[in-house]
Short mmCIF file of C-alpha atoms in Angstrom, two decimals:
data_model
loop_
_atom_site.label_atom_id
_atom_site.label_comp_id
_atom_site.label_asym_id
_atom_site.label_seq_id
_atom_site.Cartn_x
_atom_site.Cartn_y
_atom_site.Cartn_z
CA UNK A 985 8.03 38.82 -14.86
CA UNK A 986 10.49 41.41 -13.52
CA UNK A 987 7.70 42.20 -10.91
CA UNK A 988 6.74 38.83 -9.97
CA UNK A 989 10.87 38.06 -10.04
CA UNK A 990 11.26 40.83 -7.55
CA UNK A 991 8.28 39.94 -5.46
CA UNK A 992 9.28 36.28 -4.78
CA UNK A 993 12.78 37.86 -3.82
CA UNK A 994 11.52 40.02 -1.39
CA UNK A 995 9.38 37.33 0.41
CA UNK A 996 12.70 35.35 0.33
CA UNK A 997 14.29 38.17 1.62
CA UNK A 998 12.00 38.61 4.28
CA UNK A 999 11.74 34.71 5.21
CA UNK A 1000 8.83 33.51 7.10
CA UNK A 1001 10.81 31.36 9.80
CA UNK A 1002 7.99 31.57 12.78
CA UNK A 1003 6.79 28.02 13.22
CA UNK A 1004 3.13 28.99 13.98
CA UNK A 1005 3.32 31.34 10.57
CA UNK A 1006 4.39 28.16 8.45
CA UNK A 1007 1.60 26.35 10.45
CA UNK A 1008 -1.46 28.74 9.51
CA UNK A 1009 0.07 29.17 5.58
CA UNK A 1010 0.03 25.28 5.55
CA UNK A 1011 -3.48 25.12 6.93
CA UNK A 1012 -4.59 27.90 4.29
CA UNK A 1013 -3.35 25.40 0.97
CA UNK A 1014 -0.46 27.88 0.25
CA UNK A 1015 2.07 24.96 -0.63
CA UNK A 1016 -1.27 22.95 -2.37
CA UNK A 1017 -0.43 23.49 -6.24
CA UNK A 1018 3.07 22.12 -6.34
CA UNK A 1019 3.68 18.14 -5.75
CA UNK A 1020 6.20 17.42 -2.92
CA UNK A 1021 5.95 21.22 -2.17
CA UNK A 1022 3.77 20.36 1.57
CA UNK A 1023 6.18 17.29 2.02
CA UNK A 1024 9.43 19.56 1.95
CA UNK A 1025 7.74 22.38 3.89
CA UNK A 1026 6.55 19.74 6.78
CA UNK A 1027 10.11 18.51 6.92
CA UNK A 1028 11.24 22.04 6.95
CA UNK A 1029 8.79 22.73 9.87
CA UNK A 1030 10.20 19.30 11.80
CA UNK A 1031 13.65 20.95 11.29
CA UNK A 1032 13.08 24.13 12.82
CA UNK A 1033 11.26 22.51 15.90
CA UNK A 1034 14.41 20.22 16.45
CA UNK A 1035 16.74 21.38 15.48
CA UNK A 1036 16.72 25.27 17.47
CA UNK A 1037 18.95 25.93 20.22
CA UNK A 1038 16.91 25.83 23.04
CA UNK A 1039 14.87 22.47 22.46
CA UNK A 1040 16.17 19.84 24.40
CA UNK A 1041 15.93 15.74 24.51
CA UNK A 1042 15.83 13.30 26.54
CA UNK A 1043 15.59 9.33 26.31
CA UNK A 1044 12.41 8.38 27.92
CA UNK A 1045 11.63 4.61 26.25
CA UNK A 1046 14.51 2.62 24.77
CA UNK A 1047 13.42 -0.88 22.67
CA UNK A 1048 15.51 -3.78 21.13
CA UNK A 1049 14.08 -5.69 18.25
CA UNK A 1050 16.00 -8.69 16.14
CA UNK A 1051 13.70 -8.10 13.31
CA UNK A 1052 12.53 -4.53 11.48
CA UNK A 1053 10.76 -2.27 13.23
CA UNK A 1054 7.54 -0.39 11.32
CA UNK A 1055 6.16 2.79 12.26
CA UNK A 1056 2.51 3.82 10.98
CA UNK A 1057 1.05 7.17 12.51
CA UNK A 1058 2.15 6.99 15.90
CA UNK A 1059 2.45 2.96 15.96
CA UNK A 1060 5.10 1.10 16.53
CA UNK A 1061 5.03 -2.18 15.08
CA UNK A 1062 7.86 -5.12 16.15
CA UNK A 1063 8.01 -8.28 15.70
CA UNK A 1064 6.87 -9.20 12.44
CA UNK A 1065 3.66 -6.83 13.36
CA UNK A 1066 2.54 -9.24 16.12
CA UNK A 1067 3.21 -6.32 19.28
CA UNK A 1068 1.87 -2.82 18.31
CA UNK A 1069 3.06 0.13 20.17
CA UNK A 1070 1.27 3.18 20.82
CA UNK A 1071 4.13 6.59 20.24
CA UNK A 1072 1.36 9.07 21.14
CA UNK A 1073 1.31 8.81 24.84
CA UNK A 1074 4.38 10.56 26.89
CA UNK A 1075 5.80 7.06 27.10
CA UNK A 1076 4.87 4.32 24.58
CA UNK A 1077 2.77 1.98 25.31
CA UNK A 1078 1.71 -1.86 24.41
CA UNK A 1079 -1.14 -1.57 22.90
CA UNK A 1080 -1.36 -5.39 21.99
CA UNK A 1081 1.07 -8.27 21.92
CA UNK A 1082 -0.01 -11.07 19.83
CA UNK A 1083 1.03 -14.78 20.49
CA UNK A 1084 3.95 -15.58 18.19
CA UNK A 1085 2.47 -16.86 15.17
CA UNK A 1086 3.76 -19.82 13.00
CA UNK A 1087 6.23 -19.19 9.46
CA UNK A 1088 2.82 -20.11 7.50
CA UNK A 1089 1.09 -16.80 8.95
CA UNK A 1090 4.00 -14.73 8.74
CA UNK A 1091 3.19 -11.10 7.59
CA UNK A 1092 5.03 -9.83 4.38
CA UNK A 1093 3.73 -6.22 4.25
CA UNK A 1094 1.08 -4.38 5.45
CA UNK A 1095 -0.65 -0.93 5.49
CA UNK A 1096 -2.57 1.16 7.79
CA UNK A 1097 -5.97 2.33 6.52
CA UNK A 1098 -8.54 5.20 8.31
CA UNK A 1099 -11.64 5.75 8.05
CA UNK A 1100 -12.49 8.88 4.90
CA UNK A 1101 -14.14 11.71 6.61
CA UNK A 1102 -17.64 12.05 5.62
CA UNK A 1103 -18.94 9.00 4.20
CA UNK A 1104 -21.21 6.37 5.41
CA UNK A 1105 -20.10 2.88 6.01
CA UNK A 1106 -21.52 -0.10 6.68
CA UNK A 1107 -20.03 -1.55 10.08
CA UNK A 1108 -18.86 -0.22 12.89
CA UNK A 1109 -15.81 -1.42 12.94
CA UNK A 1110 -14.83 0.70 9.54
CA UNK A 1111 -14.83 3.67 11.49
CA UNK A 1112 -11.92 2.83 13.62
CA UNK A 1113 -7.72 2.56 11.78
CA UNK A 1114 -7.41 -0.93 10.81
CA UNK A 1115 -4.00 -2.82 9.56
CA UNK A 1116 -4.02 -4.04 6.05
CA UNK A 1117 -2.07 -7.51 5.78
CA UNK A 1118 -0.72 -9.77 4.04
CA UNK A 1119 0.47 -13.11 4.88
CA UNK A 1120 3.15 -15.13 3.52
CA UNK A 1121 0.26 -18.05 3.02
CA UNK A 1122 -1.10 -15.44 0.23
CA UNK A 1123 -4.35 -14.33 3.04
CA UNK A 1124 -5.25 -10.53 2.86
CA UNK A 1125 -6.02 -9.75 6.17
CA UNK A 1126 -7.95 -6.11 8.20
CA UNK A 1127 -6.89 -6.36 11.58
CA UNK A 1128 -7.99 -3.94 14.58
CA UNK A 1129 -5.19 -0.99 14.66
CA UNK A 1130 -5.94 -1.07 18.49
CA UNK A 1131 -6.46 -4.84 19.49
CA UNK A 1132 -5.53 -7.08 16.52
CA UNK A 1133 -8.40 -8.67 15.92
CA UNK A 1134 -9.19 -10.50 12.33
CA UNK A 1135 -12.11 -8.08 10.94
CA UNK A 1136 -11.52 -9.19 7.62
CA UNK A 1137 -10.21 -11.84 5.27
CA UNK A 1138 -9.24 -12.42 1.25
CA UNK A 1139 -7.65 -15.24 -0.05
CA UNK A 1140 -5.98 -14.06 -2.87
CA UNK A 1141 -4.31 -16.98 -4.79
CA UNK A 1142 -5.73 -18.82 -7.10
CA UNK A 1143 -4.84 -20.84 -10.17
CA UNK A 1144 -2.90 -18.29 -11.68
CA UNK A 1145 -0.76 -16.96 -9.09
CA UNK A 1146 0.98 -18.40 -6.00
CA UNK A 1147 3.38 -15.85 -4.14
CA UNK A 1148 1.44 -12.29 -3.38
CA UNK A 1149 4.15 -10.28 -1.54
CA UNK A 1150 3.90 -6.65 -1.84
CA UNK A 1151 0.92 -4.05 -0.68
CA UNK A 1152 1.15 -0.56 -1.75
CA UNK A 1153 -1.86 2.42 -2.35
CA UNK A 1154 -2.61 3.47 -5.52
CA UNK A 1155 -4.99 6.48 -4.68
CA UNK A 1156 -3.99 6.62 -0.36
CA UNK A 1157 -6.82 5.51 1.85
CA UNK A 1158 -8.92 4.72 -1.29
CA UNK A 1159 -7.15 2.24 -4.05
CA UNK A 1160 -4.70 -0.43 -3.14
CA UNK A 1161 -2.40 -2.66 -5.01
CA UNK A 1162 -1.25 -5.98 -4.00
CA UNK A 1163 1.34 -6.81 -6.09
CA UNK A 1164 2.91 -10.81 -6.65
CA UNK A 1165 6.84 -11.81 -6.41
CA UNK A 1166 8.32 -11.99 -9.93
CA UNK A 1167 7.24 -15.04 -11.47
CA UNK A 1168 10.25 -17.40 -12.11
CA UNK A 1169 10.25 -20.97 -13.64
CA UNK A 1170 12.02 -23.81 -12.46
CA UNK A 1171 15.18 -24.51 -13.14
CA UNK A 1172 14.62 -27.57 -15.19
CA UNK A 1173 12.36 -25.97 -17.46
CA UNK A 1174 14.87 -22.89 -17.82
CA UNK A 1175 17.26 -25.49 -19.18
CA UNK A 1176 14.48 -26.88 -21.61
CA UNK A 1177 14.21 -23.75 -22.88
CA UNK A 1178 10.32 -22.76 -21.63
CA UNK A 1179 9.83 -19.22 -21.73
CA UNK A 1180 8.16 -17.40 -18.65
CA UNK A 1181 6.03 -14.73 -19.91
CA UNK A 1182 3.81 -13.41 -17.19
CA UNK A 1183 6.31 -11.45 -14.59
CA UNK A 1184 3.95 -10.34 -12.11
CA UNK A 1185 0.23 -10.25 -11.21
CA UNK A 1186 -1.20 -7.49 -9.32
CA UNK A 1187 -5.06 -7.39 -7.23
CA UNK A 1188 -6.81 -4.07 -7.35
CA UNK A 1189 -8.75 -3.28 -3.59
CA UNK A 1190 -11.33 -0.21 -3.10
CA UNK A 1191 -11.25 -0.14 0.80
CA UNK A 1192 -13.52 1.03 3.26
CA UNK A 1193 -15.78 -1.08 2.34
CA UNK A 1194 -13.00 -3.56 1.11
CA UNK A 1195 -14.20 -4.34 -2.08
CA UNK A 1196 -12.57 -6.29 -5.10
CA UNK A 1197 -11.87 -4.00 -8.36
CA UNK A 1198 -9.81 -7.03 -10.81
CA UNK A 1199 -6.32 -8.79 -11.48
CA UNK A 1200 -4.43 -7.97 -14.24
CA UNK A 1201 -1.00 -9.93 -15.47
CA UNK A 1202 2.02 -8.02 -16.79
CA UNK A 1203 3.10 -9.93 -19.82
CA UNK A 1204 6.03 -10.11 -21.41
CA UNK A 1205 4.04 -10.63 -24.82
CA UNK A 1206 2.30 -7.53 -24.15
CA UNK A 1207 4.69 -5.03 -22.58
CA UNK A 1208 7.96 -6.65 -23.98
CA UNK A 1209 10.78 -8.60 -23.33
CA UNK A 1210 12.80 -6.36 -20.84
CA UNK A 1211 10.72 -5.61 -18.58
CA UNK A 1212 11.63 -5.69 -15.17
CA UNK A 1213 9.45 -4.21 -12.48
CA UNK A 1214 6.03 -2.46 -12.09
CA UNK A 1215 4.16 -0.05 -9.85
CA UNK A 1216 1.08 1.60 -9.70
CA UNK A 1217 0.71 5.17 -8.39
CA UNK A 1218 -1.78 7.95 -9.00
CA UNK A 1219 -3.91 6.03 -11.68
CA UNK A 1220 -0.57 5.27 -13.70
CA UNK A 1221 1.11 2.33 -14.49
CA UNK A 1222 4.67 2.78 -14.22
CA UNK A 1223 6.92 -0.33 -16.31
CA UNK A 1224 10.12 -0.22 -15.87
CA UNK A 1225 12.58 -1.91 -18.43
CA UNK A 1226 15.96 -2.78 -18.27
CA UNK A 1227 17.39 -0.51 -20.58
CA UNK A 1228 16.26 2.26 -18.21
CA UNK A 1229 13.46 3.48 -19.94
CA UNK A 1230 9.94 3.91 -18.15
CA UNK A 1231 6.65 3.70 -19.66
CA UNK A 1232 3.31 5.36 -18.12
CA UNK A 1233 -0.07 4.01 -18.76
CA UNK A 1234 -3.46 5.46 -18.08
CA UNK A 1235 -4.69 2.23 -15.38
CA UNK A 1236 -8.15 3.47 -14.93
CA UNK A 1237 -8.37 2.84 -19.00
CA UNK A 1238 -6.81 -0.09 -18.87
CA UNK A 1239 -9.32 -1.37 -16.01
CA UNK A 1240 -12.24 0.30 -17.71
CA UNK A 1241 -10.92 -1.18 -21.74
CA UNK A 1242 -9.89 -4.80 -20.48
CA UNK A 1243 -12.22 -5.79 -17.03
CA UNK A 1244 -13.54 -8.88 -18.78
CA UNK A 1245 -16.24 -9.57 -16.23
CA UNK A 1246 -16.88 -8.02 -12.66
CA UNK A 1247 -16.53 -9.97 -9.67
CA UNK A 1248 -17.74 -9.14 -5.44
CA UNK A 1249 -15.86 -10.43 -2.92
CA UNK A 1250 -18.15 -13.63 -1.45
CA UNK A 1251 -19.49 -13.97 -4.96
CA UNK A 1252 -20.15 -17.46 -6.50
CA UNK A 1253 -19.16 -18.01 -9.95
CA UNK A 1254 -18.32 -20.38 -12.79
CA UNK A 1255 -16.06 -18.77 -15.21
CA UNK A 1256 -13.29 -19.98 -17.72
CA UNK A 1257 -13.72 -23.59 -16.32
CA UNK A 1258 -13.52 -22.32 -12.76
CA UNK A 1259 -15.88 -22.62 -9.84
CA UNK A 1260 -15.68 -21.21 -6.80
CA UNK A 1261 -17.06 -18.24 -4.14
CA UNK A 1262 -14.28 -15.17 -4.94
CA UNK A 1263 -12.08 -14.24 -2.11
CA UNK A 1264 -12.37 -17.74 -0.25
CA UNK A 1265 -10.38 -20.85 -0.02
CA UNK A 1266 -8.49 -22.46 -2.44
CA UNK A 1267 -9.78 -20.46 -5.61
CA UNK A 1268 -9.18 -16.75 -4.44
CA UNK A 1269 -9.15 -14.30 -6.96
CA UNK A 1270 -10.09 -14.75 -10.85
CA UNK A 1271 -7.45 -12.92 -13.09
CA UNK A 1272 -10.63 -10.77 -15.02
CA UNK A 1273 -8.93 -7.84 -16.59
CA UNK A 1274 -6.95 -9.30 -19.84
CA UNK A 1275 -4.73 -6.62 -21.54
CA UNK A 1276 -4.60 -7.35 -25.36
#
């Protein structure tokens, strides 16, 4: 230990402050066993590149935007995602500008997916980035990361759930969640006294080919009455509660222990008194994964 203390010492003594040193250990995995380790060290990299005496700045591209501006891996996105900026080029540049679209196709979130290295796909258009949406009208949509064309579609809302609002990944570029708004009742039948017990839903994607995995409620019956939020990272289930305390789940058990039936996207079927082609208009998604 005293070794190993004194070894770690001396490299700190020592300091490896040369940005193309920090570059080559990076590319070599030596900051690969630790989580947030390569985060902290690329920040630390972005530091020493900006902030050392003799770079210098200058304003080349200035923008004004009334609503929130996203940025996705040298894209600028404004206006509610309808103008896409490329940041790569010396000076940005449009690289489209959509009409302005009406409150009924506004986006509420979105993500940008690419194309995994090394597997085979089956249309040409998956090997180009693409823009996950999703629309306020409850329509998951793949857009062109270049032009902004529709490759895709998903209507996710069917009987069960109404207000999809959230994307996020599970496993990046391979799992995502789509995650509803907090279920809330009415206010009449607060005051009778009816008790909501299913908080949120949440739609499980494989992309690339976008394919449908199953939607799964969080219940109050089942997880308990003070639960307040969920989130799905790294093949756990995070609840959170109001008390402050979080429990972790294993969600690849859950999906494996509780997927009632499969479904495809495109898929006709007739289950639990419902009929309908999965993914389409007006029956969207069935809720198939039942936690008991």
């Amino acid at each position: 230990q005293a070794a190993a203390g004194g070894g770690r010492a001396a490299l700190r003594a020592c300091g490896v402050h040369n940005v193309c040193r920090l570059l080559s250990r990076r590319a070599h995995g030596f900051y690969a066993r630790d989580a947030g380790v390569a985060h902290r060290k690329n920040l630390g990299l972005l530091r020493k590149i900006m902030c050392q005496e003799s770079t210098k700045f200058k304003n080349v591209w200035t923008t004004h935007s009334a609503s929130p501006i996203a940025y996705e891996r040298g894209r600028i996105y404004m206006d509610n995602y309808q103008c896409c900026i490329s940041s790569i080029a010396q000076e940005p540049r449009i690289l489209y500008q959509k009409s302005k679209c009406a409150k009924s196709e506004k986006i509420e979130d979105a993500l940008l997916l690419e194309c995994p290295l090394g597997e085979m796909l089956p249309n040409p258009s998956d090997y180009k980035a693409s823009l996950i949406v999703l629309t306020v009208q409850n329509w998951l949509l793949r857009l062109s990361a270049d032009g902004g064309e529709v490759l895709e579609k998903v209507y996710l809302a069917g009987s069960c759930c109404k207000f999809f609002r959230y994307l996020s990944w599970d496993t990046p570029q391979e799992v995502m969640i789509v995650k509803s708004a907090q279920n809330k009742l009415p206010a009449a039948a607060r005051q009778a006294g009816i008790q909501q017990s299913v908080l949120f839903y949440l739609a499980v994607f494989q992309v690339l080919p976008l394919s449908f995995i199953g939607m799964l409620e969080i219940n109050k019956k089942i997880f308990g009455n003070s639960v307040t939020d969920v989130a799905v990272s790294n093949g756990i289930l995070i609840v959170m509660y109001s008390m402050g305390l979080v429990r972790l789940y294993n969600f690849k058990a859950i999906l494996e222990q509780f997927m009632e039936q499969p479904f495809d996207l495109g898929q006709e079927f007739n289950w639990n008194g419902q009929v309908g082609v999965v993914g389409k208009y007006p029956f969207g998604l069935p809720c198939n994964i039942k936690i008991t």
